[in-house]
C-alpha cells in the first residue's frame, strides 16, 4: 500500500495476538485500503487478522432508516470476511472503553482503523489511543487522494484544492491488491453475529423507517455503479441538475457507509466509454467536491457551526442579523413540509419519503431555511438536524459542507447584497422555475400533501 495513505496515531508496543482492523467508515471487504494494510501487516508478522465494528446505539441523530441499512451492509461484510477466514466481531457500546478492553483480552499486535474527519471519530480515536499501548494506524480508505496528503490546511474552495488533487490523482488510482485467505487462524470465539438481536438492541427512533428503492451492501453498490455507468453517466452533465430526472448516480448512501470505494468508482468511470465531458463532470463531484468536504471537516473544527463559515460570510450575516424575516417556521412545520413554498415542501417530502433529496433541490431547501429562521445559528442547526434525520447519506462531511455552503457561503464567494442573506448566494422560486419544471416536481413529491 502507498505509505501516503497511512497515518500513524501511535508507535506503541505490539502484543502477541492478532492484528485488529477497527472498521468504522469504510464498511466493505473489497477495495478497502485499511483492510489491505491490516492484512499485509498481519502476514508480515505471521499473526491472525480480526475485524471489529463497535456499534454505538446513537450516532448523530441516526434512526432506524440509517441503522438498518448499515447493519445489513455489515452482515455482508461478516460473510465476505468469513470466506477469507477472517473473523468479524460486532462490539456494543462506547468505543472509548469497549475497544481497549477487546484489544487487552486478545493481546492485539496492532490496531488499524479507517480515516474519518468527523469530530466524534477523532474523539473515539483519542480515547482509544490514550488507553491502549499497541501500535495504532489510521488508513484513508475513503478518499482517492488521502485527505492528509492533499493539503495540510482548510482549502478556500474547489479552485484551490483541484490542482492539488489533480497533480496526485494518477498516483492514487493504483490497483487494489487482492485480499488473501488468511493463513493464521484466530483461535478466538468464532461465533457468528446475531444480527436480529443487534437490530432489536438498537435504541433508535423507528421513524423514519427503512426505504426500499436502494438495497445496502457492497454487492448492490457495485451493481448500482455499473448500472449508472451504463445508463446514466453519458447524460450526467446536463441531467444531474434536473430534480425531475433521475440524472444523479444515487450512489451517496453507498459512499457514506463505505459500501463502495470512491477510488473504484473513479477508476471505472474513467475507464468507461462515456463522453469525456461526462466523465470529467462526474469526477469533479466525486473527487474534487467530496474531498473538499473531508478537507473542510478535518481542518475546520467548527464545521457544524456558524464559526466555521468564512469571515466575509459571518460578517455579512451579522450585518443582516436584525433584518425582518418575511416568513418564520418552527421545526415542526419544516419537518412536515408545511410551509407556504410548495417547492420547498416537495424537497422536504422527497427526503422524508425516500431518504434522498435531489442535489439541486438540496441547495434551495437549505437556503430557504436561512431565509425563514430567526438567525443563521438556528438555520444551520435546523438544516443539519433535518438532513441527518431523514437522509441515508447524512451525518457525513458532505452534509456539513453542503449546509455550510448553502447557508454560510463556505467554498463560495460574495454575491450582490440583499436582506437577510447579505452577500450569501441567493436562490428563489423564479430562478428554480428557469432551471426545471417545478410544478412537475411538486406534483411528484408533495401532491398528496394538498389533500389533507
Ligand atoms: P451524484 O451527483 O451522482 O454525485 C456522485 C457523488 O459525488 C456523490 O455521491 C457525492 O459523494 C459526490 N458529490 C456530489 N455532489 C457533491 C457536493 N455538492 N459536495 C460533496 N460531494 C458531492 N452529500 C452527502 O453525501 N451527504 C449529505 O448529507 C449531503 N447533504 C447536503 C446538504 C446540502 C444543503 C447540499 C447543498 C448538499 C449536500 N450533499 C450531501 C452533497 C450532494 O447534494 C450529494 O452528495 C448528492 O446529491 C448525492 O447524490 P448522488 O450520489 O446521486 O450524487
Ligand atoms: N460508525 C461506527 O463506527 N459505529 C457506529 O455505530 C456507527 C453508526 C452510524 C449510524 C448512522 C450513520 O450514518 C453512520 C454511522 N457510523 C457509525 C459512522 C459512519 O460509518 C461514517 O463513518 C460517518 O458517518 C461518516 O463520516
Coordinates of C-alpha atoms and ligand atoms in Angstrom, one line a residue:
X1 CA 0.0 0.0 0.0
X2 CA 1.2 3.5 -0.8
X3 CA 2.5 4.7 2.6
X4 CA 1.0 8.2 2.0
X5 CA -2.4 6.5 2.9
X6 CA -1.0 5.6 6.3
X7 CA -1.1 8.0 9.3
X8 CA 0.5 6.6 12.5
X9 CA -1.6 7.6 15.5
X10 CA 0.9 6.0 17.9
X11 CA 4.0 3.8 17.6
X12 CA 3.1 1.6 20.6
X13 CA 4.3 -1.8 21.6
X14 CA 2.9 -4.8 19.7
X15 CA 1.2 -7.7 21.7
X16 CA 1.4 -11.3 20.7
X17 CA -2.2 -11.6 19.4
X18 CA -3.9 -10.8 16.2
X19 CA -3.8 -7.6 14.0
X20 CA -7.2 -5.9 14.6
X21 CA -8.9 -3.8 12.0
X22 CA -11.4 -1.5 13.7
X23 CA -13.8 -0.9 10.8
X24 CA -15.9 2.3 11.0
X25 CA -16.3 4.5 8.0
X26 CA -15.4 2.0 5.2
X27 CA -17.8 -0.8 5.8
X28 CA -16.7 -3.2 2.9
X29 CA -14.3 -6.1 2.3
X30 CA -13.3 -5.3 -1.3
X31 CA -11.3 -2.2 -2.3
X32 CA -10.6 -1.3 1.3
X33 CA -7.0 0.1 1.9
X34 CA -7.4 -0.1 5.7
X35 CA -8.2 -3.9 5.5
X36 CA -5.4 -4.4 2.9
X37 CA -2.9 -2.7 5.2
X38 CA -4.1 -4.7 8.2
X39 CA -3.7 -8.0 6.3
X40 CA -0.3 -7.1 4.8
X41 CA 1.0 -6.3 8.3
X42 CA -0.6 -9.5 9.8
X43 CA 1.1 -11.6 7.0
X44 CA 4.5 -10.0 7.7
X45 CA 4.1 -10.6 11.5
X46 CA 2.6 -14.0 10.9
X47 CA -0.4 -13.1 13.0
X48 CA -4.1 -13.8 12.8
X49 CA -6.4 -11.0 11.5
X50 CA -9.7 -9.9 13.1
X51 CA -12.1 -7.1 12.0
X52 CA -14.2 -5.4 14.7
X53 CA -17.1 -2.9 14.4
X54 CA -18.2 -1.0 17.5
X55 CA -21.9 -0.4 17.3
X56 CA -22.8 2.8 19.2
X57 CA -26.5 3.0 19.9
X58 CA -26.7 6.6 18.9
X59 CA -24.9 8.3 16.2
X60 CA -25.5 11.9 15.3
X61 CA -29.3 11.5 15.3
X62 CA -29.4 8.5 13.1
X63 CA -32.7 6.5 13.2
X64 CA -33.9 3.0 12.1
X65 CA -33.6 4.0 8.5
X66 CA -29.9 4.5 8.6
X67 CA -29.0 1.8 11.2
X68 CA -30.9 -1.0 9.4
X69 CA -29.2 0.0 6.1
X70 CA -25.9 -0.1 7.9
X71 CA -26.5 -3.4 9.7
X72 CA -27.5 -5.2 6.5
X73 CA -24.3 -4.0 4.9
X74 CA -22.2 -5.2 7.9
X75 CA -23.8 -8.6 7.8
X76 CA -22.5 -8.9 4.2
X77 CA -19.1 -7.8 5.5
X78 CA -19.1 -10.6 8.0
X79 CA -19.9 -13.1 5.3
X80 CA -17.2 -11.7 3.0
X81 CA -14.5 -11.8 5.7
X82 CA -15.6 -15.3 6.7
X83 CA -14.7 -16.5 3.2
X84 CA -11.2 -15.3 3.9
X85 CA -11.0 -16.9 7.3
X86 CA -11.0 -13.5 8.9
X87 CA -13.3 -13.1 12.0
X88 CA -15.7 -10.2 12.2
X89 CA -16.7 -9.2 15.7
X90 CA -19.6 -6.8 16.5
X91 CA -18.9 -5.0 19.7
X92 CA -21.5 -2.9 21.5
X93 CA -21.2 0.4 23.4
X94 CA -18.8 3.3 23.6
X95 CA -15.6 2.7 21.5
X96 CA -13.5 4.5 24.1
X97 CA -14.0 1.8 26.7
X98 CA -15.2 -1.2 24.7
X99 CA -12.3 -1.3 22.2
X100 CA -9.4 -1.1 24.7
X101 CA -11.0 -4.0 26.6
X102 CA -11.2 -6.1 23.5
X103 CA -7.6 -5.3 22.5
X104 CA -6.5 -6.2 26.0
X105 CA -8.1 -9.6 26.1
X106 CA -6.8 -10.6 22.6
X107 CA -3.4 -9.1 23.3
X108 CA -3.6 -7.4 19.9
X109 CA -0.3 -6.8 18.0
X110 CA -1.6 -3.8 16.0
X111 CA -4.8 -1.7 15.7
X112 CA -5.7 -0.3 12.3
X113 CA -8.7 2.0 11.7
X114 CA -10.1 3.9 8.7
X115 CA -9.8 7.7 8.3
X116 CA -12.8 9.8 9.2
X117 CA -12.6 13.6 9.7
X118 CA -15.7 13.9 11.9
X119 CA -15.1 15.2 15.5
X120 CA -16.9 12.2 17.0
X121 CA -14.4 9.9 15.4
X122 CA -11.4 11.9 16.4
X123 CA -12.7 11.7 20.0
X124 CA -13.2 7.9 19.7
X125 CA -9.6 7.5 18.3
X126 CA -8.2 9.7 21.1
X127 CA -10.0 7.8 23.8
X128 CA -8.7 4.5 22.5
X129 CA -5.1 5.8 21.9
X130 CA -4.9 7.2 25.4
X131 CA -5.9 3.8 26.9
X132 CA -4.0 1.2 24.8
X133 CA -0.3 0.6 24.2
X134 CA -0.5 -1.2 20.9
X135 CA 0.7 0.4 17.7
X136 CA -2.3 2.3 16.2
X137 CA -2.5 3.1 12.5
X138 CA -5.1 5.1 10.5
X139 CA -5.5 4.5 6.8
X140 CA -7.5 6.8 4.5
X141 CA -9.7 4.2 2.7
X142 CA -12.4 6.7 1.8
X143 CA -10.7 9.3 -0.4
X144 CA -8.9 8.7 -3.7
X145 CA -6.1 11.1 -2.7
X146 CA -5.6 10.8 1.0
X147 CA -7.1 13.8 2.8
X148 CA -3.9 14.4 4.9
X149 CA -1.8 14.2 1.7
X150 CA -3.8 16.7 -0.4
X151 CA -3.3 19.6 1.9
X152 CA -2.3 20.5 5.5
X153 CA -4.9 23.3 5.8
X154 CA -8.5 24.2 5.1
X155 CA -8.8 25.0 1.4
X156 CA -10.8 28.1 0.2
X157 CA -12.7 26.2 -2.4
X158 CA -12.8 23.8 -5.3
X159 CA -10.5 26.1 -7.3
X160 CA -7.7 25.8 -4.7
X161 CA -7.9 22.1 -3.9
X162 CA -8.5 21.0 -7.5
X163 CA -4.9 21.4 -8.8
X164 CA -3.5 19.8 -5.6
X165 CA -5.7 16.7 -6.2
X166 CA -5.2 16.6 -9.9
X167 CA -1.4 16.6 -9.5
X168 CA -1.7 13.5 -7.3
X169 CA -4.7 11.6 -8.8
X170 CA -2.8 9.2 -11.0
X171 CA -0.5 8.1 -8.1
X172 CA -3.6 7.1 -6.1
X173 CA -5.6 5.4 -8.8
X174 CA -3.4 2.4 -8.3
X175 CA -4.9 -1.0 -8.5
X176 CA -6.2 -2.7 -5.3
X177 CA -4.2 -5.9 -4.4
X178 CA -6.5 -8.9 -3.8
X179 CA -7.0 -10.0 -0.2
X180 CA -5.7 -13.4 0.6
X181 CA -7.3 -16.3 2.5
X182 CA -5.7 -15.6 5.9
X183 CA -3.3 -18.4 6.8
X184 CA -3.1 -17.7 10.5
X185 CA -6.4 -18.7 12.2
X186 CA -7.6 -16.7 15.2
X187 CA -8.3 -19.2 18.0
X188 CA -10.9 -16.9 19.3
X189 CA -14.6 -17.1 19.7
X190 CA -15.7 -18.0 16.2
X191 CA -19.3 -17.1 17.0
X192 CA -21.3 -15.6 14.2
X193 CA -23.1 -12.3 14.9
X194 CA -26.7 -12.4 15.9
X195 CA -27.9 -9.7 13.5
X196 CA -31.5 -9.7 14.5
X197 CA -30.6 -9.3 18.2
X198 CA -28.3 -6.4 17.1
X199 CA -31.2 -4.7 15.3
X200 CA -33.6 -5.3 18.2
X201 CA -31.0 -3.9 20.6
X202 CA -30.9 -0.6 18.9
X203 CA -32.5 2.2 21.0
X204 CA -33.1 4.4 18.0
X205 CA -36.3 6.1 16.6
X206 CA -38.2 3.6 14.5
X207 CA -39.2 6.6 12.4
X208 CA -38.0 7.3 9.7
X209 CA -38.1 3.7 8.8
X210 CA -36.4 1.7 6.0
X211 CA -36.6 2.8 2.4
X212 CA -36.9 0.1 -0.3
X213 CA -35.6 1.8 -3.5
X214 CA -32.0 1.0 -2.6
X215 CA -30.5 -2.2 -1.3
X216 CA -27.5 -2.0 1.1
X217 CA -24.1 -3.7 0.8
X218 CA -21.1 -3.8 -1.4
X219 CA -22.6 -6.3 -4.0
X220 CA -25.6 -4.0 -4.6
X221 CA -23.3 -0.9 -4.5
X222 CA -21.1 -2.3 -7.4
X223 CA -24.3 -3.2 -9.3
X224 CA -25.6 0.4 -8.9
X225 CA -22.3 1.8 -10.0
X226 CA -22.2 -0.4 -13.2
X227 CA -25.8 0.5 -13.9
X228 CA -25.1 4.2 -13.6
X229 CA -22.1 4.0 -15.8
X230 CA -24.1 2.1 -18.5
X231 CA -27.3 4.1 -18.4
X232 CA -26.7 7.5 -16.6
X233 CA -23.2 8.7 -16.9
X234 CA -23.3 9.8 -20.6
X235 CA -26.1 12.3 -19.8
X236 CA -24.9 13.2 -16.3
X237 CA -23.7 16.7 -17.2
X238 CA -27.0 18.0 -18.4
X239 CA -29.5 15.9 -16.4
X240 CA -27.9 15.8 -13.0
X241 CA -29.4 19.3 -12.1
X242 CA -33.0 18.5 -13.0
X243 CA -34.8 17.2 -10.0
X244 CA -37.5 15.6 -12.3
X245 CA -34.9 13.4 -14.0
X246 CA -33.2 10.6 -12.2
X247 CA -29.9 12.0 -13.5
X248 CA -27.7 11.6 -10.5
X249 CA -25.9 8.4 -9.7
X250 CA -27.8 7.7 -6.4
X251 CA -24.5 6.3 -5.0
X252 CA -24.1 8.6 -2.0
X253 CA -25.6 6.2 0.6
X254 CA -23.1 3.6 -0.6
X255 CA -20.2 6.1 -0.3
X256 CA -21.4 7.4 3.0
X257 CA -21.4 3.9 4.6
X258 CA -18.3 2.9 2.7
X259 CA -20.1 0.1 0.8
X260 CA -18.5 1.4 -2.3
X261 CA -14.9 2.7 -2.8
X262 CA -14.8 6.2 -4.4
X263 CA -11.5 5.1 -6.0
X264 CA -13.2 2.1 -7.5
X265 CA -16.0 4.4 -8.9
X266 CA -13.4 6.8 -10.2
X267 CA -11.4 4.1 -12.0
X268 CA -14.5 2.5 -13.6
X269 CA -15.9 5.9 -14.7
X270 CA -12.5 6.9 -16.2
X271 CA -12.2 3.6 -18.0
X272 CA -15.7 3.8 -19.3
X273 CA -16.6 4.7 -22.9
X274 CA -18.8 7.7 -21.7
X275 CA -18.1 11.1 -23.4
X276 CA -15.1 12.8 -21.9
X277 CA -17.1 15.8 -20.6
X278 CA -19.5 13.5 -18.7
X279 CA -16.6 11.6 -17.1
X280 CA -15.0 14.9 -16.1
X281 CA -18.2 16.3 -14.6
X282 CA -18.7 13.2 -12.5
X283 CA -15.1 13.1 -11.3
X284 CA -15.4 16.8 -10.4
X285 CA -18.2 15.9 -7.9
X286 CA -17.0 12.5 -6.8
X287 CA -13.3 13.5 -6.2
X288 CA -13.0 17.3 -6.0
X289 CA -16.2 18.2 -4.3
X290 CA -16.3 15.2 -2.0
X291 CA -12.6 15.5 -1.0
X292 CA -13.1 19.3 -0.4
X293 CA -15.7 18.3 2.2
X294 CA -13.4 16.0 4.0
X295 CA -10.7 18.7 3.9
X296 CA -13.2 21.2 5.5
X297 CA -14.2 18.8 8.3
X298 CA -10.6 17.7 9.0
X299 CA -9.2 21.2 9.3
X300 CA -12.1 23.3 10.5
X301 CA -13.4 22.0 13.9
X302 CA -16.3 24.4 13.6
X303 CA -17.7 22.5 10.6
X304 CA -21.1 22.2 12.2
X305 CA -21.4 25.8 13.5
X306 CA -21.5 29.4 12.2
X307 CA -17.9 29.9 13.4
X308 CA -17.0 27.5 10.6
X309 CA -18.2 30.0 7.9
X310 CA -15.7 32.1 6.1
X311 CA -15.1 35.5 7.7
X312 CA -16.7 37.5 4.9
X313 CA -19.9 35.4 5.3
X314 CA -20.0 35.7 9.1
X315 CA -19.6 39.4 8.7
X316 CA -22.4 39.8 6.1
X317 CA -24.8 37.6 8.0
X318 CA -24.1 39.6 11.2
X319 CA -24.8 42.8 9.3
X320 CA -28.2 41.4 8.4
X321 CA -28.9 39.7 11.7
X322 CA -31.8 42.0 12.6
X323 CA -33.3 42.2 9.1
X324 CA -37.1 41.3 9.4
X325 CA -37.9 37.8 8.2
X326 CA -41.0 37.7 5.9
X327 CA -41.7 34.2 7.0
X328 CA -40.8 32.2 10.1
X329 CA -41.3 28.4 10.5
X330 CA -41.0 26.3 13.6
X331 CA -39.2 22.9 13.2
X332 CA -42.5 21.0 13.3
X333 CA -43.8 22.8 10.2
X334 CA -40.5 22.4 8.4
X335 CA -40.3 18.7 9.4
X336 CA -43.8 18.0 7.9
X337 CA -43.2 20.1 4.8
X338 CA -46.0 22.5 5.6
X339 CA -44.5 25.9 4.5
X340 CA -46.0 28.4 2.0
X341 CA -43.4 27.3 -0.5
X342 CA -44.5 24.2 -2.4
X343 CA -41.1 23.6 -4.0
X344 CA -39.5 23.6 -0.5
X345 CA -42.3 21.2 0.8
X346 CA -41.7 18.9 -2.2
X347 CA -38.0 18.7 -1.5
X348 CA -38.6 18.1 2.2
X349 CA -41.1 15.3 1.5
X350 CA -38.9 13.7 -1.1
X351 CA -36.2 13.4 1.6
X352 CA -38.7 12.2 4.3
X353 CA -40.2 9.6 1.9
X354 CA -37.0 8.3 0.1
X355 CA -34.1 9.3 2.4
X356 CA -32.6 11.2 -0.5
X357 CA -33.3 14.7 -1.7
X358 CA -32.2 15.7 -5.2
X359 CA -28.9 17.6 -5.1
X360 CA -30.2 20.7 -6.8
X361 CA -33.2 20.9 -4.5
X362 CA -30.9 20.5 -1.5
X363 CA -29.3 23.9 -2.2
X364 CA -32.7 25.6 -2.5
X365 CA -34.0 23.7 0.6
X366 CA -31.2 24.8 2.9
X367 CA -31.1 28.4 1.6
X368 CA -34.8 28.9 2.4
X369 CA -34.2 27.6 5.9
X370 CA -31.8 30.6 6.3
X371 CA -34.5 32.9 5.0
X372 CA -37.2 31.6 7.3
X373 CA -35.1 31.3 10.6
X374 CA -34.6 34.0 13.2
X375 CA -30.8 33.8 12.7
X376 CA -28.1 31.8 10.9
X377 CA -27.3 29.7 14.0
X378 CA -30.8 28.3 14.3
X379 CA -31.0 27.9 10.5
X380 CA -27.8 25.8 10.4
X381 CA -28.9 23.7 13.3
X382 CA -32.3 23.1 11.7
X383 CA -30.8 22.2 8.3
X384 CA -28.3 19.8 9.8
X385 CA -31.0 18.2 12.1
X386 CA -33.4 17.5 9.2
X387 CA -30.7 16.4 6.8
X388 CA -29.2 14.0 9.2
X389 CA -32.5 12.7 10.5
X390 CA -34.0 11.7 7.1
X391 CA -31.1 11.3 4.7
X392 CA -29.4 8.0 4.2
X393 CA -26.3 9.8 3.3
X394 CA -26.5 12.2 6.2
X395 CA -24.1 12.6 9.2
X396 CA -21.4 13.0 6.6
X397 CA -18.7 15.6 5.8
X398 CA -20.5 16.3 2.5
X399 CA -23.6 17.2 4.6
X400 CA -21.8 19.7 6.8
X401 CA -20.0 21.2 3.8
X402 CA -23.2 21.3 1.8
X403 CA -25.2 23.0 4.5
X404 CA -22.4 25.5 5.3
X405 CA -22.1 26.2 1.5
X406 CA -25.8 27.0 1.3
X407 CA -26.2 29.0 4.5
X408 CA -22.7 30.3 5.2
X409 CA -21.0 30.8 1.9
X410 CA -18.4 28.1 2.5
X411 CA -16.3 27.4 -0.6
X412 CA -18.3 30.1 -2.4
X413 CA -17.9 33.9 -2.9
X414 CA -19.8 37.0 -2.0
X415 CA -22.8 37.9 -4.3
X416 CA -25.0 41.0 -4.7
X417 CA -26.1 42.1 -1.2
X418 CA -29.7 41.7 -0.2
X419 CA -31.9 41.5 3.0
X420 CA -31.3 38.6 5.4
X421 CA -28.8 36.8 3.0
X422 CA -26.4 39.7 2.9
X423 CA -23.9 38.6 0.2
X424 CA -24.6 34.9 0.6
X425 CA -25.6 33.4 -2.8
X426 CA -29.4 33.7 -3.1
X427 CA -31.8 31.3 -4.8
X428 CA -35.5 31.8 -5.3
X429 CA -38.5 30.1 -6.9
X430 CA -38.2 32.2 -10.1
X431 CA -34.7 31.0 -10.6
X432 CA -35.7 27.4 -10.0
X433 CA -38.5 27.7 -12.5
X434 CA -36.0 28.8 -15.1
X435 CA -34.0 25.6 -14.4
X436 CA -36.6 22.9 -14.3
X437 CA -40.4 22.1 -14.3
X438 CA -41.1 22.9 -10.6
X439 CA -44.8 22.0 -11.0
X440 CA -43.9 18.5 -12.0
X441 CA -41.5 18.0 -9.1
X442 CA -44.2 19.4 -6.7
X443 CA -46.8 17.0 -8.1
X444 CA -44.4 14.1 -7.7
X445 CA -43.5 14.7 -4.1
X446 CA -45.9 17.0 -2.4
X447 CA -49.0 16.1 -4.5
X448 CA -51.0 14.3 -1.8
X449 CA -49.9 16.8 0.8
X450 CA -52.5 19.2 -0.7
X451 CA -55.4 16.8 0.1
X452 CA -55.1 16.7 3.9
Ligands
LIG1 P1 -24.1 12.5 -7.8 O1 -24.4 13.8 -8.4 O2 -24.3 11.2 -8.6 O3 -22.6 12.6 -7.3 C1 -21.8 11.5 -7.1 C2 -21.0 11.6 -5.8 O4 -20.2 12.8 -5.8 C3 -21.9 11.8 -4.6 O5 -22.4 10.6 -4.1 C4 -21.0 12.5 -3.6 O6 -20.1 11.6 -3.0 C5 -20.2 13.4 -4.5 N1 -20.9 14.7 -4.6 C6 -21.8 15.2 -5.5 N2 -22.1 16.5 -5.2 C7 -21.4 16.8 -4.1 C8 -21.3 18.0 -3.3 N3 -22.0 19.1 -3.6 N4 -20.5 18.0 -2.3 C9 -19.7 16.9 -2.0 N5 -19.8 15.8 -2.6 C10 -20.6 15.7 -3.7 N6 -24.0 14.8 0.3 C11 -23.9 13.7 1.1 O7 -23.2 12.7 0.8 N7 -24.5 13.6 2.4 C12 -25.2 14.7 2.8 O8 -25.7 14.7 3.9 C13 -25.3 15.9 2.0 N8 -26.0 16.9 2.4 C14 -26.1 18.0 1.6 C15 -26.8 19.2 2.1 C16 -26.9 20.3 1.3 C17 -27.7 21.5 1.8 C18 -26.3 20.4 0.0 C19 -26.3 21.6 -0.9 C20 -25.6 19.2 -0.5 C21 -25.4 18.1 0.3 N9 -24.7 16.9 -0.1 C22 -24.6 15.8 0.7 C23 -24.0 17.0 -1.4 C24 -24.7 16.4 -2.6 O9 -26.0 17.0 -2.7 C25 -24.9 14.9 -2.5 O10 -23.6 14.3 -2.3 C26 -25.5 14.3 -3.8 O11 -26.7 14.9 -4.1 C27 -25.6 12.8 -3.5 O12 -26.4 12.2 -4.5 P2 -25.7 11.3 -5.7 O13 -24.7 10.3 -5.1 O14 -26.8 10.8 -6.5 O15 -24.9 12.5 -6.4
LIG2 N1 -19.7 4.2 12.8 C1 -19.3 3.4 13.8 O1 -18.1 3.1 13.9 N2 -20.2 2.8 14.7 C2 -21.5 3.1 14.6 O2 -22.3 2.6 15.4 C3 -22.0 4.0 13.6 C4 -23.3 4.3 13.4 C5 -23.7 5.1 12.4 C6 -25.1 5.3 12.2 C7 -25.5 6.1 11.1 C8 -24.6 6.7 10.2 O3 -24.9 7.4 9.2 C9 -23.2 6.4 10.4 C10 -22.8 5.6 11.5 N3 -21.4 5.4 11.7 C11 -21.0 4.5 12.7 C12 -20.4 6.2 11.1 C13 -20.2 6.0 9.6 O4 -19.8 4.8 9.4 C14 -19.3 7.1 9.0 O5 -18.1 6.9 9.4 C15 -19.6 8.6 9.3 O6 -20.9 8.8 9.5 C16 -19.2 9.4 8.1 O7 -18.0 10.0 8.2

